[in-house]
Amino acid sequence: MKKYRLRKMTPKEIGRLMGVNDNDIDIMLLSGLSDHSLYKLFGNSIVVDCMTHIFNNLFFHNSEDKNVTLW
């Protein structure tokens, strides 16, 4: 049986997955918040790119102009 070692992702890696800019992540890291607080902040957020895609499909799915976007 193989043993695999799991690694916990850093707040910076999770922020990148959530679509947050590296400069904004660096500001959050320098603010003095604990890693636990940063994990919580990212966990309670939503990926803006995904939400934009969902809204565009909801509102413009049957639209005549397919090139219209919300943002």
PDB file of C-alpha atoms in Angstrom:
ATOM      1  CA  MET A   1       0.000   0.000   0.000  1.00  0.00           C
ATOM      2  CA  LYS A   2       1.384   3.365  -1.037  1.00  0.00           C
ATOM      3  CA  LYS A   3       1.381   6.246   1.393  1.00  0.00           C
ATOM      4  CA  TYR A   4       0.691   9.671  -0.029  1.00  0.00           C
ATOM      5  CA  ARG A   5       1.628  12.849   1.702  1.00  0.00           C
ATOM      6  CA  LEU A   6      -0.928  15.639   1.499  1.00  0.00           C
ATOM      7  CA  ARG A   7       0.074  19.266   1.515  1.00  0.00           C
ATOM      8  CA  LYS A   8      -2.170  22.074   2.715  1.00  0.00           C
ATOM      9  CA  MET A   9      -2.490  24.867   0.168  1.00  0.00           C
ATOM     10  CA  THR A  10      -1.200  28.278   1.155  1.00  0.00           C
ATOM     11  CA  PRO A  11      -3.539  31.297   1.297  1.00  0.00           C
ATOM     12  CA  LYS A  12      -1.772  32.688  -1.783  1.00  0.00           C
ATOM     13  CA  GLU A  13      -2.501  29.534  -3.788  1.00  0.00           C
ATOM     14  CA  ILE A  14      -6.141  29.558  -2.751  1.00  0.00           C
ATOM     15  CA  GLY A  15      -6.437  33.240  -3.620  1.00  0.00           C
ATOM     16  CA  ARG A  16      -5.085  32.527  -7.087  1.00  0.00           C
ATOM     17  CA  LEU A  17      -7.648  29.741  -7.543  1.00  0.00           C
ATOM     18  CA  MET A  18     -10.353  32.213  -6.558  1.00  0.00           C
ATOM     19  CA  GLY A  19      -9.174  34.636  -9.240  1.00  0.00           C
ATOM     20  CA  VAL A  20      -7.656  37.248  -6.935  1.00  0.00           C
ATOM     21  CA  ASN A  21      -4.781  39.334  -8.281  1.00  0.00           C
ATOM     22  CA  ASP A  22      -1.332  38.566  -6.766  1.00  0.00           C
ATOM     23  CA  ASN A  23      -0.882  42.202  -5.721  1.00  0.00           C
ATOM     24  CA  ASP A  24      -4.146  42.096  -3.779  1.00  0.00           C
ATOM     25  CA  ILE A  25      -3.147  38.818  -2.149  1.00  0.00           C
ATOM     26  CA  ASP A  26       0.188  40.330  -1.091  1.00  0.00           C
ATOM     27  CA  ILE A  27      -1.644  43.269   0.509  1.00  0.00           C
ATOM     28  CA  MET A  28      -3.869  40.834   2.418  1.00  0.00           C
ATOM     29  CA  LEU A  29      -0.838  38.851   3.574  1.00  0.00           C
ATOM     30  CA  LEU A  30       0.881  42.024   4.818  1.00  0.00           C
ATOM     31  CA  SER A  31      -2.234  43.215   6.659  1.00  0.00           C
ATOM     32  CA  GLY A  32      -1.472  41.026   9.660  1.00  0.00           C
ATOM     33  CA  LEU A  33      -4.408  38.630   9.270  1.00  0.00           C
ATOM     34  CA  SER A  34      -3.775  35.050  10.282  1.00  0.00           C
ATOM     35  CA  ASP A  35      -3.738  32.273   7.698  1.00  0.00           C
ATOM     36  CA  HIS A  36      -6.934  30.954   9.271  1.00  0.00           C
ATOM     37  CA  SER A  37      -8.670  34.292   8.627  1.00  0.00           C
ATOM     38  CA  LEU A  38      -7.452  34.375   5.039  1.00  0.00           C
ATOM     39  CA  TYR A  39      -8.696  30.836   4.424  1.00  0.00           C
ATOM     40  CA  LYS A  40     -12.058  31.936   5.805  1.00  0.00           C
ATOM     41  CA  LEU A  41     -12.146  35.055   3.602  1.00  0.00           C
ATOM     42  CA  PHE A  42     -11.424  33.078   0.460  1.00  0.00           C
ATOM     43  CA  GLY A  43     -13.807  30.297   1.474  1.00  0.00           C
ATOM     44  CA  ASN A  44     -16.684  32.728   1.929  1.00  0.00           C
ATOM     45  CA  SER A  45     -16.201  34.319  -1.476  1.00  0.00           C
ATOM     46  CA  ILE A  46     -17.133  33.422  -5.025  1.00  0.00           C
ATOM     47  CA  VAL A  47     -14.989  33.294  -8.163  1.00  0.00           C
ATOM     48  CA  VAL A  48     -15.877  36.425 -10.137  1.00  0.00           C
ATOM     49  CA  ASP A  49     -15.038  34.846 -13.507  1.00  0.00           C
ATOM     50  CA  CYS A  50     -17.489  32.003 -12.855  1.00  0.00           C
ATOM     51  CA  MET A  51     -20.215  34.377 -11.676  1.00  0.00           C
ATOM     52  CA  THR A  52     -19.745  36.547 -14.773  1.00  0.00           C
ATOM     53  CA  HIS A  53     -20.087  33.499 -16.998  1.00  0.00           C
ATOM     54  CA  ILE A  54     -23.243  32.380 -15.175  1.00  0.00           C
ATOM     55  CA  PHE A  55     -24.854  35.830 -15.386  1.00  0.00           C
ATOM     56  CA  ASN A  56     -23.987  36.224 -19.054  1.00  0.00           C
ATOM     57  CA  ASN A  57     -25.608  32.870 -19.818  1.00  0.00           C
ATOM     58  CA  LEU A  58     -28.666  33.645 -17.704  1.00  0.00           C
ATOM     59  CA  PHE A  59     -29.375  37.075 -19.112  1.00  0.00           C
ATOM     60  CA  PHE A  60     -28.117  36.818 -22.670  1.00  0.00           C
ATOM     61  CA  HIS A  61     -28.748  33.174 -23.544  1.00  0.00           C
ATOM     62  CA  ASN A  62     -31.697  34.004 -25.803  1.00  0.00           C
ATOM     63  CA  SER A  63     -30.489  37.459 -26.751  1.00  0.00           C
ATOM     64  CA  GLU A  64     -30.095  38.362 -30.417  1.00  0.00           C
ATOM     65  CA  ASP A  65     -26.693  39.916 -29.774  1.00  0.00           C
ATOM     66  CA  LYS A  66     -24.466  37.135 -28.411  1.00  0.00           C
ATOM     67  CA  ASN A  67     -21.474  39.492 -27.966  1.00  0.00           C
ATOM     68  CA  VAL A  68     -23.091  41.492 -25.154  1.00  0.00           C
ATOM     69  CA  THR A  69     -21.509  40.974 -21.736  1.00  0.00           C
ATOM     70  CA  LEU A  70     -22.329  42.386 -18.352  1.00  0.00           C
ATOM     71  CA  TRP A  71     -18.746  43.463 -17.627  1.00  0.00           C
TER      72      TRP A  71
END
